[in-house]
Amino acid sequence: MNIIVDKHATGVKARSTQTIMLLVLLALAPGILSYTVFISPLVIFNIIFAVCSAIALEWFAVHLRGDNGLNSIKDGSIALAAALLALCVPPALPFWQLFIGVLIMVMLGKQVFGGIGHNPFNPAMVGYAALLVSFPQSMTFWFTAAEWSAMGMQKPPLLSLLNAKLSLDIIASTPNIQWDGLTQATPLEHARSLRLQSLPQSSTELNQRAFGSGWIQTSLGFLLGGVFLLYKKVIRWHIPVSVIGSFALLSLLFSTNSLSLPWSLLTGAMMLGAFFIATDPVSAASSRRAQLVFGTGIGALTFVIREFGGYPEGFAFAVLLMNLSVPLIDHIDLLMSQRA
Amino acid sequence: MGMFGKEKKACMQGPLLFGFHGGLQLQPNKRALQNSTDPITELEAPHELVIPLLDYNKNSIAPQVELNQHVNRGQLLAAGIIAPATGQVMAIEPRHIIHPETIKANAVVLEVDKASDNQSVHMANQANHDSTAWDTQLSAFLNMPDNVLQQSALYGLGGAGFPTASKLDAALGGIQTLIINAAECEPEIACDEALMQTEATHIARGIDALVQLTQCRHCLLAIEDSMPAAIDAMSAALKSINAQVKLTVIPTIYPTGAESSLIQTLTGRFIPHNEKPSDHGIVCFNVATAYALYQAIGGKALDSRVVSLGGSAMPNPLNVRVRFGSSVEAILLATGNASVINTARLRAGGPLSGFDLDTPQVPITAQTNALLAEPCITETPAQPCIRCGECSDVCPAKLLPQQLHWYAMSDDHEKCQQLNLDACIECGCCDLVCPASIKLTQSFRYAKSKAKHIAQHQQKTLDAEQRFALHEARVAKRKQEKAHAIEQRKQSLKARSKPQSDQIKAALERAKLSAKSKKPR
Ligand code: SF4
Ligand code: SF4
């Protein structure tokens, strides 16, 4: 076989797909750590469960297709997608529901299109959206460690929470836990319901609450990881900056929430989404210019859904909608560069 | 720009440089210069030289010598091809040539007569060192450039091997900028750097001759910042002969040595692939070509070049000056590198723009700038594209390699044209950064050669159609002529038959009349 480009002789070693995925997983670490400390340690179990089942399902699906399943698992992309999905769902989501989310992510999000590189949608967001519409109740069931202590209650032991997660219905199966006392709402949801009910919103109160919920700390962890990825040039600035920029701009101009801007950027999925989810190269627009359009669209749609939609957090739907527009964006971008 | 910190950081250096899109900073890795004391080692002609009878476009040409004929060094073997040594024509037969695919071409096989060849070397050296003769030679050349150019069979030594005479022809129509390319940005290749270290004055004279011949407004000599010794030598040499040449130090970014990238770096002008630099008043020559011109003006035809022997498996890397037609095998044997023939992977040209050789029994040509020995490796199999866009970030031609690859593999030539496949300079940058190890450049070469075939085929069909149409027209015309002739014959017959019938009638009348007159009897 004639070697055309002798990479070996140039001494250049390109980062492999596997290395890229592992670096992204590594960059998730600070966010996962704050999540564990400030929101709930259950997330660790969710991540392990999701990653393991995703790997098994991927192997199975690729095997069915008649390919070598190990090769496909090795690149690490499905592990990353599973970890992202696990970070998006509430910690107390029963395992069986999480499994369904993973199943949809692997099968409908990735493998039906032919595996890595061919999926038009972000697999993790496909799984998340499916879960959100199938199990609206448990998908909006949030509680945080900070809240337990704020209410002067003892945190339920991890084991009983895990036990609850193994059952079919988490609340019914754990009468010994005082779920009622919790708001079960993320700061975003809380701000939204206040606004919808036209109740007075005190921005100091909202902001304090956001900080108390542990979301801010977690988002800062993801931001740190995102900066690491930028520094390592695993991702480029175009998508995160345009996502956050357009969202921030629209919020400044039109937001009716009393949550102040930095707070609304740091509660919810904005940091995780802008740096880790929207930057998935497979389902994003291809040229850097097109990526700016893509990111701006995600930021704008997230704002619109948060402000006017039926869901407190619109990131997943914004990403999916923009995934859908990628062929169009890419095509227009190509026409424009040809004319130039 | 890639993601591993090795790519270029600044496109701009100094007010005069513009930079170009993409590119990579690669380790120069010039083993050929690092490991030996002499920048260039002169090799004796091996006892057999093989000179393929091919022109610049790889079309075969007819030999002008016969079997067993004695030829002198510099004598024409065929149009534009000269004998690199004195000797005897032993055969004119198909031989393997240096090419990405293992193919043969008709070649003149020369048995070198070592004794008389050595004498020719001696004479040539003497002629070269006679510096007072230079001014007269130069003015003779400027008066009658064609004489020198035709006799000395000058080819570009940069890698493309374009005939210098035709390039100069284009340049004579009034150019603004003459660029001398001494940017050897591909790793392992050090032949230009070595030449500048050893032959600076002669190169300077060659450049000066080009400047005077083309009457250009300005002349730039571009040298990469990774070659300080060459920069010093050249700037001293240019000063000493007071040449109107501006030495420009450019950052070492692959592929600055590619004509389009170099022009863009120096002038800021992006020349589309379907236009020639001379359309923009620019012409580029390689620094080794300037040296060859210097020698040609002094009466020495171009019959050798400097080749860098390198690669991580080469035991004795160095730069050698070898005659055209020397086989790779002979060069390796003569330099103490024989061991690599069976143990390593041999490669002609650099790691990026070269290709692997299947056999060492191939003769080197003006285009062979390096011979590398690399360990045999198994390539990483390609994985699916993750659309990361790194490839388009580094592409100096501003293409979308990822999409091009897709269409190249599905043989969609129309789409390939739309995405400007022809502008790809096959530099290999995209391959180097691809995390999925996709063989992008290979697919582009494949698609290009396929498109060429299709174009040729189409031309053939078109020609055939035309021939057929002409044939049809001829047949139709003949038919028409025939029909016309028949018609005419008929007409003329009719015309003749008219009087006849009249005569018959008259005869009948007469007969009737006579019968009447007879009746009463
Ligand atoms: S071809 Fe390679 S470098 Fe280009 S987008 Fe695909 S994976 Fe990235
Ligand atoms: S080989 Fe072609 S497509 Fe790839 S970087 Fe070079 S010019 Fe661009």
Coordinates of N, CA and C and ligand atoms in Angstrom, one line a residue, chain B residues 391 394-401 404 423-431 440-441 444, ligand 2:
Chain B
C391 N -9.7 20.1 9.5 CA -9.2 20.0 8.2 C -9.3 21.3 7.4
V394 N -6.9 24.2 8.5 CA -5.5 24.2 8.1 C -5.3 24.2 6.6
C395 N -6.4 24.1 5.8 CA -6.3 24.0 4.4 C -5.8 25.4 3.8
P396 N -4.6 25.4 3.1 CA -4.1 26.6 2.6 C -4.9 27.1 1.3
A397 N -5.7 26.1 0.7 CA -6.5 26.5 -0.4 C -7.9 26.9 0.0
K398 N -8.1 27.0 1.3 CA -9.5 27.4 1.8 C -10.6 26.4 1.3
L399 N -10.3 25.2 1.3 CA -11.3 24.2 0.9 C -12.0 23.6 2.1
L400 N -13.0 22.8 1.8 CA -13.7 22.0 2.8 C -13.4 20.5 2.6
P401 N -12.2 20.1 3.1 CA -11.7 18.8 2.8 C -12.7 17.7 3.2
L404 N -15.4 17.6 0.6 CA -14.8 17.1 -0.6 C -14.5 15.6 -0.6
A423 N -8.5 23.2 -6.9 CA -7.6 24.1 -6.2 C -6.8 23.5 -5.1
C424 N -7.1 22.2 -4.8 CA -6.3 21.5 -3.8 C -4.9 21.3 -4.3
I425 N -3.9 21.7 -3.4 CA -2.5 21.6 -3.9 C -1.9 20.3 -3.3
E426 N -2.7 19.4 -2.8 CA -2.3 18.1 -2.2 C -1.2 18.2 -1.2
C427 N -1.3 19.2 -0.3 CA -0.2 19.4 0.6 C -0.3 18.5 1.8
G428 N -1.4 17.9 2.0 CA -1.5 16.9 3.1 C -1.8 17.5 4.5
C429 N -1.9 18.8 4.6 CA -2.2 19.4 5.9 C -3.4 18.8 6.6
C430 N -4.4 18.6 5.7 CA -5.7 18.1 6.3 C -5.5 16.7 6.9
D431 N -4.8 15.9 6.3 CA -4.5 14.5 6.8 C -3.8 14.6 8.2
L440 N -7.5 11.9 3.5 CA -8.2 12.9 2.7 C -7.4 13.2 1.4
T441 N -6.1 13.5 1.5 CA -5.3 13.8 0.3 C -5.3 12.7 -0.7
F444 N -8.3 12.9 -2.7 CA -8.3 14.0 -3.6 C -7.5 13.7 -4.9
Ligands
SF4_2 S1 -4.4 18.5 0.6 FE1 -5.8 19.8 -0.5 S2 -7.6 19.9 0.8 FE2 -6.0 19.1 2.1 S3 -5.2 20.9 3.1 FE3 -3.9 20.6 1.3 S4 -5.0 21.9 -0.3 FE4 -6.4 21.6 1.4

